[in-house]
Each structure stands twice: as structure tokens, then as C-alpha cells.
């Protein structure tokens, strides 16, 4: 169930025996950042747990978090410095989970790694896309400091293709890893989209994450990503979040903290069941109802809703949404397949601030990718196979959401690790980094 190949029974057994050092050694052999996955992973491992067939699964995510935090408390987490430097230089572009994992592994292999980050501080999605109430930023800072102590160099406010020349990197480095994530949000092309008050979710979340460390949320618009020109505050507003996923939930929690008058979250799909159905057999990941702490804090959730238009006032400000109920029919696999509008259900709801949280399409093409000249696949992601992670430019590799599309943090870490091994092979002929399968075979 775990994309990282974590050896879960073994570290669980070590925890049972209260051997925290052994548990940490096992966990860290496959996962560079259990302090992240132990806080924000949706835990596909738990849905694959055999205990979960007829009762609550083992809380593997919580166990992970306890292992790494106890390891830090006991001084077991130490800088993992390479014993020998190869003399090879690698640039990693992007400091989200995939970039950090690739940088950590390549540094362990002895290469000199420099991470280029277009924002003010490293961390990418972990720092700017996830609220503090889910992932405290001191957790990110602690890991960045450890990576720096190990020898990884971070260059922030370095937007490759904007204020850093692509050709300079191609000349200076023997290999480059593209790990910039999937950052172009899905838009909603309906009447009134241009009204003041309609915003992408990530613009809203990033501003608040910058405020949390006393930074100017409007600064560096010419360099950074997702910097909106005005302050986005939900205080005293009727807020609607369009999109029922994790990003939408984060907007709900942040709006609650701002002091919104009301918060409503819309999901296009019908309300999922609370338990597995015959169409969701164990151990497949079940599409069941999930309620986050943000929802519990206060939010009205509505399913099978489509937004038909944004309605403004005379000054061009958003004042309401026109919505309609949907009737869904299921396909042979039990999943929602087609919908039609419910006759007579069109109505308006008051709204002064709407957040579009409908996922991400692909990485940003303008700048880095266009200047680099890498090929894109049919979805607009950087083309590279999962086996090689190599683009059409031999020395340029890619990993994480930039390659696979919008996905989970745990998949980004996994791809960063696997990509690093391929880069190491490219530079040295063979790699000293273990594969996921090798770690699993040693365990069993």
C-alpha cells in the first residue's frame, strides 16, 4: 500500500518492542522525510492493512510520526554526510518533496547538490501550499537545516528561466533534476470569472503561509510563484470553496481562522459512501467519505453541485454564485459516470470570496521548460519514463508531479529517490543507492 515501499510490519514490531533506534533505522531506509508523511499523507498503507477488513486499521501514519519525533528527541537523527565526494555537480530545480528527496539521495551518493528554489524559502508545497495547522513549518525548517548540514546548498529566489539562465545551468552542472511540481491550477471558465473575489486556492494559501512567518505576502511578484496582487483575507465574508479535495479543505480551515461569516464547500461528484462498497474491495484504496479537522471546525458541505456563473455588483465585486444540483448515474464499475442538471434546482447563494480548488493541470511551461526544450506528454507534463526518469535531454531528469502529474507527497518522495538513483547511474555508471525492491527483499 505504500508508494515508498516502507517496511511497515518490521518497524511496527520494533515499536512494539520499544526499540526506537531499530524502528527509526528501518523507517529511514525507505523514507527520507517521515516527519512529513506522518503528518500529511492520506495513508494508503492503512487502507491496505488486513486489520481494516472488519475493524479500524492500525494507525500506521501516527506510528511513523512518533518514530521520527522520538528519534529526533533521542538524538538518533544525525547528518548523513557522504564518505567520499565524486566531484560531480547536480542541480535540482524545485525544493518540494520530490526535489528534497532527490537532493538528499544524490548528496548521500557523494555528488555536490545545489537546489534552486524560486520562492523566498525552501520547501515548495510543504512550506507554501500546506497550512500550519496541518504541517508546522518548524518541521520543514528542521529538515532543511539537516540537509544543509549534510552539504546540500539551497539558492532561493532563483527562478530558473526567469532570473537564472537555463544555459548557465546546462554548462555548470553534469546533471539536472526538474522537480518543480504541477503548479498550473484548473480554472473555471464560466460567466463572471473576472470578478474581484474569485481566486485560485493556492494564491490564498500561500499568502497566509507567508504571513505566518511575518513575510510580506505581496512581495517578489516578479520572481516567486502564486503571488496575487492584493491581500486575500476571508474575514467577514461569505466564502465558497469550489472543489472537495484536500486543497479545498485547507481553504476551509484557513477561512475559519480568518473569521469568515460562512463557509460552504462544493463538490461536483456525488457524496461518497461512509464505508467500502462491493465496488471497492479490500485492499484497493476506497473512495469513501472523509471529514477533515477543517470541516469539523465549521463548514457546510454540498455534493453534486455545479457552479453556473459568478454574479457581481455594479463595482465588479463578487456578490453571489449561481449553482445547480446534479443527478449522477454510475458506470459498470460503480463509479459516477454521467450527470445531468436537476430541473428547477438553479439558485443563487451569497458569496463575496470564492476559491477555485479543483486540482492542477500540469507544470508551468513558460520559462524553465520552454527554455530547457524538454518534451511534454499529452497531459502537458515533462515526458520521462518511470524506469529512467530521463527527459529527451540526456543530462536532464525529472521526478514528482512535474513528471507524473498531480499526486501525493508520498509519491513525490518516492520518485525523487528513484530518480536520484538513475542520475547516479548516469554520472557514475552504476549507483550506490539502493532500490525500493532491494530494501524490501532484505527485509523479507
Tab-separated table of C-alpha atoms in Angstrom:
chain	number	residue	atom	x	y	z
A	1	UNK	CA	0.000	0.000	0.000
A	2	UNK	CA	2.924	2.413	0.445
A	3	UNK	CA	4.436	4.019	-2.690
A	4	UNK	CA	7.749	4.324	-0.810
A	5	UNK	CA	7.892	0.619	-0.057
A	6	UNK	CA	8.086	1.241	3.692
A	7	UNK	CA	8.733	-1.997	5.570
A	8	UNK	CA	5.769	-1.479	7.858
A	9	UNK	CA	5.491	-4.801	9.762
A	10	UNK	CA	9.159	-4.602	10.719
A	11	UNK	CA	9.110	-1.083	12.141
A	12	UNK	CA	5.802	-1.817	13.867
A	13	UNK	CA	7.422	-4.809	15.549
A	14	UNK	CA	10.368	-2.679	16.666
A	15	UNK	CA	7.938	-0.149	18.153
A	16	UNK	CA	6.134	-2.976	19.956
A	17	UNK	CA	9.483	-3.968	21.471
A	18	UNK	CA	10.169	-0.277	22.262
A	19	UNK	CA	13.360	-0.412	20.204
A	20	UNK	CA	13.070	3.093	18.779
A	21	UNK	CA	16.534	3.099	17.204
A	22	UNK	CA	15.754	-0.030	15.200
A	23	UNK	CA	12.356	1.366	14.224
A	24	UNK	CA	13.992	4.592	13.027
A	25	UNK	CA	16.667	2.706	11.057
A	26	UNK	CA	14.013	0.634	9.278
A	27	UNK	CA	11.745	3.597	8.539
A	28	UNK	CA	14.502	5.918	7.330
A	29	UNK	CA	15.890	3.254	4.986
A	30	UNK	CA	12.960	3.892	2.629
A	31	UNK	CA	11.576	7.281	3.665
A	32	UNK	CA	13.715	10.417	3.814
A	33	UNK	CA	11.023	12.503	5.485
A	34	UNK	CA	8.716	10.519	7.796
A	35	UNK	CA	8.008	13.737	9.704
A	36	UNK	CA	6.155	14.947	6.584
A	37	UNK	CA	4.353	11.741	5.637
A	38	UNK	CA	3.486	11.123	9.285
A	39	UNK	CA	1.506	14.370	9.248
A	40	UNK	CA	0.005	14.862	5.794
A	41	UNK	CA	-0.077	11.513	3.971
A	42	UNK	CA	-3.574	10.082	3.293
A	43	UNK	CA	-2.037	6.765	4.371
A	44	UNK	CA	-2.864	4.305	1.574
A	45	UNK	CA	-0.973	1.813	3.751
A	46	UNK	CA	-3.797	1.915	6.299
A	47	UNK	CA	-6.481	1.131	3.724
A	48	UNK	CA	-4.362	-1.875	2.665
A	49	UNK	CA	-3.962	-3.066	6.274
A	50	UNK	CA	-5.519	-6.525	6.711
A	51	UNK	CA	-6.966	-5.467	10.050
A	52	UNK	CA	-9.030	-2.898	8.200
A	53	UNK	CA	-11.190	-5.569	6.549
A	54	UNK	CA	-13.562	-5.700	9.506
A	55	UNK	CA	-12.308	-3.147	12.044
A	56	UNK	CA	-10.224	0.068	12.168
A	57	UNK	CA	-6.766	-0.375	10.632
A	58	UNK	CA	-3.512	0.061	12.510
A	59	UNK	CA	-2.695	3.783	12.694
A	60	UNK	CA	0.497	3.472	10.664
A	61	UNK	CA	0.747	7.183	9.872
A	62	UNK	CA	0.653	8.088	13.560
A	63	UNK	CA	3.269	5.432	14.329
A	64	UNK	CA	5.556	6.926	11.655
A	65	UNK	CA	5.271	10.362	13.214
A	66	UNK	CA	6.069	9.024	16.674
A	67	UNK	CA	9.099	7.078	15.420
A	68	UNK	CA	10.712	10.109	13.789
A	69	UNK	CA	9.863	12.554	16.583
A	70	UNK	CA	11.214	10.202	19.247
A	71	UNK	CA	14.302	9.675	17.068
A	72	UNK	CA	14.871	13.442	16.997
A	73	UNK	CA	14.327	13.662	20.769
A	74	UNK	CA	16.820	10.864	21.427
A	75	UNK	CA	19.451	12.339	19.099
A	76	UNK	CA	19.216	9.445	16.647
A	77	UNK	CA	18.715	11.725	13.629
A	78	UNK	CA	22.158	12.906	12.622
A	79	UNK	CA	23.585	14.493	9.472
A	80	UNK	CA	24.221	11.757	6.915
A	81	UNK	CA	27.355	13.057	5.251
A	82	UNK	CA	28.930	11.201	2.324
A	83	UNK	CA	32.244	9.481	2.984
A	84	UNK	CA	33.586	10.433	-0.451
A	85	UNK	CA	32.830	13.241	-2.903
A	86	UNK	CA	32.620	12.304	-6.583
A	87	UNK	CA	33.404	15.739	-7.980
A	88	UNK	CA	30.135	15.716	-9.939
A	89	UNK	CA	27.748	18.673	-9.670
A	90	UNK	CA	23.975	18.262	-9.821
A	91	UNK	CA	21.305	20.972	-9.897
A	92	UNK	CA	17.862	20.208	-8.513
A	93	UNK	CA	15.204	22.691	-9.604
A	94	UNK	CA	12.426	22.833	-7.040
A	95	UNK	CA	12.551	22.216	-3.296
A	96	UNK	CA	9.259	20.449	-2.724
A	97	UNK	CA	9.121	16.822	-1.554
A	98	UNK	CA	10.441	15.358	-4.827
A	99	UNK	CA	13.291	17.867	-5.083
A	100	UNK	CA	14.307	17.469	-1.442
A	101	UNK	CA	14.284	13.672	-1.703
A	102	UNK	CA	16.370	13.731	-4.891
A	103	UNK	CA	18.805	16.223	-3.345
A	104	UNK	CA	19.192	14.169	-0.167
A	105	UNK	CA	19.864	10.935	-2.049
A	106	UNK	CA	22.271	12.483	-4.552
A	107	UNK	CA	24.174	14.123	-1.722
A	108	UNK	CA	24.405	10.753	0.069
A	109	UNK	CA	25.883	9.358	-3.156
A	110	UNK	CA	28.684	11.924	-2.927
A	111	UNK	CA	27.638	14.470	-5.537
A	112	UNK	CA	27.658	18.209	-4.908
A	113	UNK	CA	23.989	19.192	-4.972
A	114	UNK	CA	22.567	22.690	-5.385
A	115	UNK	CA	18.813	23.197	-5.075
A	116	UNK	CA	17.256	26.143	-6.924
A	117	UNK	CA	14.023	27.481	-5.419
A	118	UNK	CA	12.063	30.382	-6.891
A	119	UNK	CA	10.391	31.297	-3.607
A	120	UNK	CA	11.830	33.054	-0.573
A	121	UNK	CA	12.494	29.905	1.445
A	122	UNK	CA	12.923	26.223	0.536
A	123	UNK	CA	10.158	23.687	0.980
A	124	UNK	CA	7.900	24.252	-2.021
A	125	UNK	CA	4.437	22.797	-1.457
A	126	UNK	CA	5.397	21.743	2.065
A	127	UNK	CA	6.078	25.332	3.093
A	128	UNK	CA	3.705	27.384	0.958
A	129	UNK	CA	0.855	25.080	-0.041
A	130	UNK	CA	0.003	23.320	3.222
A	131	UNK	CA	-1.303	25.299	6.220
A	132	UNK	CA	0.494	25.353	9.550
A	133	UNK	CA	-2.400	23.601	11.246
A	134	UNK	CA	-1.569	20.508	9.172
A	135	UNK	CA	2.209	20.804	8.840
A	136	UNK	CA	4.025	23.140	11.210
A	137	UNK	CA	6.801	24.976	9.389
A	138	UNK	CA	9.353	24.341	12.135
A	139	UNK	CA	9.179	20.725	10.962
A	140	UNK	CA	10.203	21.803	7.451
A	141	UNK	CA	12.881	24.176	8.803
A	142	UNK	CA	14.385	21.385	10.901
A	143	UNK	CA	14.785	19.096	7.887
A	144	UNK	CA	16.181	21.861	5.652
A	145	UNK	CA	18.792	22.671	8.317
A	146	UNK	CA	19.768	18.998	8.455
A	147	UNK	CA	20.147	18.811	4.672
A	148	UNK	CA	22.324	21.930	4.711
A	149	UNK	CA	24.498	20.384	7.403
A	150	UNK	CA	24.854	17.319	5.188
A	151	UNK	CA	26.171	19.510	2.369
A	152	UNK	CA	23.149	20.385	0.226
A	153	UNK	CA	23.211	24.023	-0.966
A	154	UNK	CA	19.956	25.983	-1.373
A	155	UNK	CA	19.646	29.016	-3.655
A	156	UNK	CA	16.322	30.768	-3.087
A	157	UNK	CA	14.678	33.482	-5.189
A	158	UNK	CA	16.279	31.637	-8.092
A	159	UNK	CA	13.554	31.172	-10.690
A	160	UNK	CA	15.276	29.246	-13.465
A	161	UNK	CA	14.139	30.617	-16.805
A	162	UNK	CA	13.281	33.995	-15.244
A	163	UNK	CA	16.223	35.381	-13.258
A	164	UNK	CA	18.542	32.370	-13.684
A	165	UNK	CA	19.585	31.373	-17.191
A	166	UNK	CA	18.904	27.799	-18.265
A	167	UNK	CA	22.049	27.681	-20.396
A	168	UNK	CA	24.195	28.649	-17.406
A	169	UNK	CA	22.935	25.601	-15.513
A	170	UNK	CA	23.402	23.306	-18.502
A	171	UNK	CA	27.034	24.423	-18.704
A	172	UNK	CA	27.786	24.305	-14.971
A	173	UNK	CA	26.195	21.005	-13.933
A	174	UNK	CA	26.772	17.436	-15.048
A	175	UNK	CA	23.108	16.592	-14.379
A	176	UNK	CA	19.880	18.478	-13.677
A	177	UNK	CA	16.736	17.238	-11.933
A	178	UNK	CA	13.462	19.022	-12.704
A	179	UNK	CA	11.204	18.810	-9.651
A	180	UNK	CA	9.060	21.917	-9.901
A	181	UNK	CA	5.726	20.233	-9.281
A	182	UNK	CA	2.368	20.589	-11.010
A	183	UNK	CA	1.539	24.248	-10.483
A	184	UNK	CA	-0.975	25.339	-13.148
A	185	UNK	CA	-4.400	25.221	-11.467
A	186	UNK	CA	-7.583	24.049	-13.144
A	187	UNK	CA	-9.723	27.090	-13.934
A	188	UNK	CA	-13.491	27.502	-14.194
A	189	UNK	CA	-14.417	29.249	-17.444
A	190	UNK	CA	-17.919	30.466	-16.619
A	191	UNK	CA	-19.560	33.924	-16.762
A	192	UNK	CA	-18.232	36.290	-14.116
A	193	UNK	CA	-14.842	34.613	-13.742
A	194	UNK	CA	-13.169	38.041	-13.994
A	195	UNK	CA	-14.939	39.448	-10.925
A	196	UNK	CA	-12.950	40.632	-7.932
A	197	UNK	CA	-13.251	37.990	-5.253
A	198	UNK	CA	-12.696	34.868	-7.393
A	199	UNK	CA	-9.267	33.377	-6.699
A	200	UNK	CA	-7.208	30.255	-7.088
A	201	UNK	CA	-6.848	28.366	-3.819
A	202	UNK	CA	-3.063	28.319	-3.868
A	203	UNK	CA	-2.867	32.129	-4.122
A	204	UNK	CA	-4.866	32.301	-0.886
A	205	UNK	CA	-2.949	29.577	0.958
A	206	UNK	CA	0.478	30.905	0.021
A	207	UNK	CA	-0.319	34.390	1.282
A	208	UNK	CA	-1.310	33.018	4.675
A	209	UNK	CA	1.768	30.808	4.897
A	210	UNK	CA	3.925	33.877	4.245
A	211	UNK	CA	2.063	35.885	6.877
A	212	UNK	CA	2.697	33.112	9.376
A	213	UNK	CA	6.439	33.817	9.302
A	214	UNK	CA	5.941	37.600	9.142
A	215	UNK	CA	6.831	37.946	5.471
A	216	UNK	CA	5.158	40.372	3.077
A	217	UNK	CA	2.554	38.229	1.257
A	218	UNK	CA	2.681	40.517	-1.798
A	219	UNK	CA	6.464	40.774	-2.226
A	220	UNK	CA	8.594	39.377	-5.076
A	221	UNK	CA	5.800	39.016	-7.647
A	222	UNK	CA	8.384	39.172	-10.430
A	223	UNK	CA	10.232	36.084	-9.140
A	224	UNK	CA	8.037	33.903	-6.974
A	225	UNK	CA	5.017	31.773	-7.842
A	226	UNK	CA	1.360	32.278	-6.844
A	227	UNK	CA	1.723	35.874	-5.673
A	228	UNK	CA	-1.590	37.701	-6.053
A	229	UNK	CA	-1.555	41.497	-6.316
A	230	UNK	CA	-3.872	42.127	-3.352
A	231	UNK	CA	-4.278	40.867	0.191
A	232	UNK	CA	-6.637	37.875	0.265
A	233	UNK	CA	-8.496	37.763	3.571
A	234	UNK	CA	-11.741	35.907	4.242
A	235	UNK	CA	-12.560	37.997	7.314
A	236	UNK	CA	-16.230	38.988	7.431
A	237	UNK	CA	-17.056	37.335	4.100
A	238	UNK	CA	-19.333	34.577	2.865
A	239	UNK	CA	-16.814	32.124	1.405
A	240	UNK	CA	-17.423	29.365	-1.133
A	241	UNK	CA	-14.767	26.764	-1.876
A	242	UNK	CA	-15.235	25.017	-5.222
A	243	UNK	CA	-13.576	21.612	-5.030
A	244	UNK	CA	-13.913	18.882	-2.426
A	245	UNK	CA	-10.306	17.709	-2.050
A	246	UNK	CA	-7.506	18.419	0.412
A	247	UNK	CA	-6.679	21.856	-1.017
A	248	UNK	CA	-10.312	22.861	-0.664
A	249	UNK	CA	-10.308	21.599	2.916
A	250	UNK	CA	-7.213	23.719	3.598
A	251	UNK	CA	-9.081	26.786	2.307
A	252	UNK	CA	-11.926	25.954	4.680
A	253	UNK	CA	-9.600	25.774	7.687
A	254	UNK	CA	-7.777	28.967	6.727
A	255	UNK	CA	-11.059	30.845	6.166
A	256	UNK	CA	-12.245	29.730	9.591
A	257	UNK	CA	-9.106	31.196	11.124
A	258	UNK	CA	-9.650	34.459	9.246
A	259	UNK	CA	-13.130	34.789	10.707
A	260	UNK	CA	-15.360	34.220	7.677
A	261	UNK	CA	-19.108	34.733	8.191
A	262	UNK	CA	-19.943	31.461	6.456
A	263	UNK	CA	-18.021	28.784	4.555
A	264	UNK	CA	-19.551	26.436	2.000
A	265	UNK	CA	-17.648	23.767	0.091
A	266	UNK	CA	-18.970	22.405	-3.215
A	267	UNK	CA	-18.045	19.100	-4.815
A	268	UNK	CA	-19.089	18.224	-8.370
A	269	UNK	CA	-19.255	14.494	-7.623
A	270	UNK	CA	-21.983	12.859	-5.526
A	271	UNK	CA	-21.498	12.277	-1.812
A	272	UNK	CA	-19.341	9.162	-1.344
A	273	UNK	CA	-20.372	6.304	0.943
A	274	UNK	CA	-19.078	6.169	4.508
A	275	UNK	CA	-17.807	2.584	4.126
A	276	UNK	CA	-16.461	0.342	1.377
A	277	UNK	CA	-18.949	-0.993	-1.135
A	278	UNK	CA	-18.761	-4.090	-3.333
A	279	UNK	CA	-17.111	-1.865	-5.940
A	280	UNK	CA	-14.288	-1.006	-3.513
A	281	UNK	CA	-12.873	-4.388	-2.443
A	282	UNK	CA	-10.009	-4.538	0.015
A	283	UNK	CA	-7.098	-3.747	-0.394
A	284	UNK	CA	-7.879	-1.136	-3.079
A	285	UNK	CA	-7.960	2.484	-1.964
A	286	UNK	CA	-11.602	3.191	-1.056
A	287	UNK	CA	-13.352	6.323	-2.289
A	288	UNK	CA	-15.250	6.872	0.944
A	289	UNK	CA	-16.357	9.982	2.791
A	290	UNK	CA	-13.562	11.830	4.567
A	291	UNK	CA	-14.068	14.581	7.108
A	292	UNK	CA	-11.061	16.739	7.987
A	293	UNK	CA	-10.493	18.783	11.113
A	294	UNK	CA	-11.172	21.861	8.963
A	295	UNK	CA	-14.654	20.546	8.213
A	296	UNK	CA	-15.218	19.811	11.887
A	297	UNK	CA	-14.303	23.408	12.754
A	298	UNK	CA	-17.221	24.690	10.717
A	299	UNK	CA	-18.289	24.296	7.102
A	300	UNK	CA	-21.363	23.405	5.072
A	301	UNK	CA	-20.535	20.701	2.539
A	302	UNK	CA	-22.649	20.156	-0.553
A	303	UNK	CA	-22.188	17.411	-3.137
A	304	UNK	CA	-23.325	17.039	-6.756
A	305	UNK	CA	-23.234	20.803	-7.278
A	306	UNK	CA	-22.140	22.691	-10.403
A	307	UNK	CA	-21.389	26.411	-10.435
A	308	UNK	CA	-23.011	28.046	-13.471
A	309	UNK	CA	-21.844	31.647	-13.020
A	310	UNK	CA	-20.286	34.203	-10.713
A	311	UNK	CA	-22.552	37.208	-10.094
A	312	UNK	CA	-21.147	40.654	-9.385
A	313	UNK	CA	-22.276	44.054	-8.188
A	314	UNK	CA	-22.008	47.376	-10.020
A	315	UNK	CA	-18.366	47.806	-8.930
A	316	UNK	CA	-17.256	44.428	-10.292
A	317	UNK	CA	-17.117	42.680	-6.922
A	318	UNK	CA	-18.372	39.142	-6.430
A	319	UNK	CA	-21.689	39.069	-4.546
A	320	UNK	CA	-23.208	35.629	-5.326
A	321	UNK	CA	-22.869	32.303	-7.135
A	322	UNK	CA	-25.460	30.718	-9.385
A	323	UNK	CA	-25.451	26.965	-8.797
A	324	UNK	CA	-27.425	23.897	-9.846
A	325	UNK	CA	-27.915	20.400	-8.437
A	326	UNK	CA	-26.680	17.441	-10.472
A	327	UNK	CA	-28.102	13.959	-10.885
A	328	UNK	CA	-25.421	11.324	-11.428
A	329	UNK	CA	-25.610	7.869	-12.979
A	330	UNK	CA	-22.965	5.232	-12.274
A	331	UNK	CA	-20.984	3.124	-14.697
A	332	UNK	CA	-20.451	-0.630	-14.594
A	333	UNK	CA	-17.630	-0.157	-12.079
A	334	UNK	CA	-19.912	1.641	-9.644
A	335	UNK	CA	-18.180	4.976	-10.151
A	336	UNK	CA	-20.047	8.160	-11.122
A	337	UNK	CA	-20.043	8.287	-14.920
A	338	UNK	CA	-22.531	10.841	-16.252
A	339	UNK	CA	-24.595	13.661	-14.859
A	340	UNK	CA	-27.437	15.953	-15.818
A	341	UNK	CA	-28.768	19.100	-14.204
A	342	UNK	CA	-31.765	18.691	-11.931
A	343	UNK	CA	-34.620	20.667	-13.437
A	344	UNK	CA	-35.744	23.598	-11.326
A	345	UNK	CA	-32.738	23.483	-8.974
A	346	UNK	CA	-30.908	26.591	-10.222
A	347	UNK	CA	-30.447	29.085	-7.394
A	348	UNK	CA	-28.159	31.784	-6.014
A	349	UNK	CA	-26.159	31.800	-2.811
A	350	UNK	CA	-24.434	34.872	-1.318
A	351	UNK	CA	-20.664	34.891	-1.725
A	352	UNK	CA	-18.032	37.625	-1.557
A	353	UNK	CA	-14.999	35.342	-1.895
A	354	UNK	CA	-14.730	32.141	-3.942
A	355	UNK	CA	-11.728	29.838	-4.082
A	356	UNK	CA	-11.089	27.503	-7.018
A	357	UNK	CA	-9.650	24.292	-5.578
A	358	UNK	CA	-10.212	21.862	-8.423
A	359	UNK	CA	-6.725	20.461	-8.738
A	360	UNK	CA	-3.787	21.142	-11.029
A	361	UNK	CA	-3.318	20.514	-14.740
A	362	UNK	CA	0.448	20.366	-15.315
A	363	UNK	CA	3.686	22.240	-14.594
A	364	UNK	CA	4.195	25.785	-15.790
A	365	UNK	CA	5.572	25.673	-19.329
A	366	UNK	CA	6.681	29.265	-19.814
A	367	UNK	CA	10.207	29.963	-18.640
A	368	UNK	CA	12.085	26.898	-17.422
A	369	UNK	CA	10.524	24.136	-19.535
A	370	UNK	CA	10.303	26.124	-22.771
A	371	UNK	CA	13.877	27.377	-22.474
A	372	UNK	CA	15.141	23.936	-21.474
A	373	UNK	CA	13.494	22.407	-24.547
A	374	UNK	CA	12.191	19.293	-22.807
A	375	UNK	CA	9.420	17.292	-24.436
A	376	UNK	CA	5.972	17.222	-22.852
A	377	UNK	CA	3.492	14.371	-22.794
A	378	UNK	CA	-0.140	14.524	-23.893
A	379	UNK	CA	-1.186	15.892	-20.472
A	380	UNK	CA	1.391	18.683	-20.517
A	381	UNK	CA	3.783	17.065	-18.030
A	382	UNK	CA	7.500	16.600	-18.671
A	383	UNK	CA	7.930	13.410	-20.676
A	384	UNK	CA	10.088	10.779	-18.978
A	385	UNK	CA	9.562	7.118	-18.217
A	386	UNK	CA	9.099	5.867	-14.659
A	387	UNK	CA	12.005	3.477	-15.178
A	388	UNK	CA	14.548	6.031	-16.380
A	389	UNK	CA	13.224	9.459	-15.255
A	390	UNK	CA	15.304	10.862	-18.124
A	391	UNK	CA	13.982	13.531	-20.488
A	392	UNK	CA	14.831	13.947	-24.173
A	393	UNK	CA	17.901	15.892	-22.996
A	394	UNK	CA	20.290	13.198	-21.671
A	395	UNK	CA	21.632	15.132	-18.676
A	396	UNK	CA	18.178	16.375	-17.618
A	397	UNK	CA	15.942	14.200	-15.429
A	398	UNK	CA	12.558	14.807	-13.831
A	399	UNK	CA	10.556	13.483	-10.890
A	400	UNK	CA	7.403	14.025	-8.875
A	401	UNK	CA	4.322	15.908	-10.034
A	402	UNK	CA	6.280	17.574	-12.837
A	403	UNK	CA	6.556	14.112	-14.427
A	404	UNK	CA	3.551	12.126	-13.173
A	405	UNK	CA	1.050	14.958	-12.717
A	406	UNK	CA	-0.771	15.994	-9.566
A	407	UNK	CA	-0.274	13.309	-6.939
A	408	UNK	CA	0.558	12.639	-3.287
A	409	UNK	CA	3.555	13.859	-1.285
A	410	UNK	CA	4.490	10.235	-0.636
A	411	UNK	CA	4.673	9.589	-4.392
A	412	UNK	CA	6.816	12.708	-4.852
A	413	UNK	CA	9.314	11.471	-2.252
A	414	UNK	CA	9.365	8.034	-3.862
A	415	UNK	CA	10.002	9.474	-7.330
A	416	UNK	CA	12.703	11.801	-6.018
A	417	UNK	CA	14.526	8.814	-4.514
A	418	UNK	CA	14.192	6.638	-7.610
A	419	UNK	CA	15.184	9.492	-9.930
A	420	UNK	CA	18.295	10.163	-7.831
A	421	UNK	CA	19.406	6.577	-8.367
A	422	UNK	CA	19.067	6.967	-12.143
A	423	UNK	CA	21.057	10.208	-12.052
A	424	UNK	CA	23.747	8.467	-10.005
A	425	UNK	CA	23.886	5.653	-12.578
A	426	UNK	CA	24.138	8.214	-15.390
A	427	UNK	CA	27.039	10.017	-13.709
A	428	UNK	CA	28.968	7.038	-12.348
A	429	UNK	CA	27.981	4.060	-14.498
A	430	UNK	CA	26.418	2.318	-11.509
A	431	UNK	CA	24.675	3.527	-8.376
A	432	UNK	CA	25.480	3.134	-4.703
A	433	UNK	CA	21.862	3.997	-3.868
A	434	UNK	CA	19.561	1.087	-3.090
A	435	UNK	CA	16.349	0.492	-4.987
A	436	UNK	CA	12.985	0.191	-3.303
A	437	UNK	CA	12.834	-3.504	-4.250
A	438	UNK	CA	16.281	-4.162	-2.771
A	439	UNK	CA	15.255	-2.778	0.615
A	440	UNK	CA	12.103	-4.896	0.601
A	441	UNK	CA	13.997	-8.062	-0.346
A	442	UNK	CA	16.467	-7.542	2.514
A	443	UNK	CA	13.568	-7.195	4.937
A	444	UNK	CA	11.987	-10.456	3.872
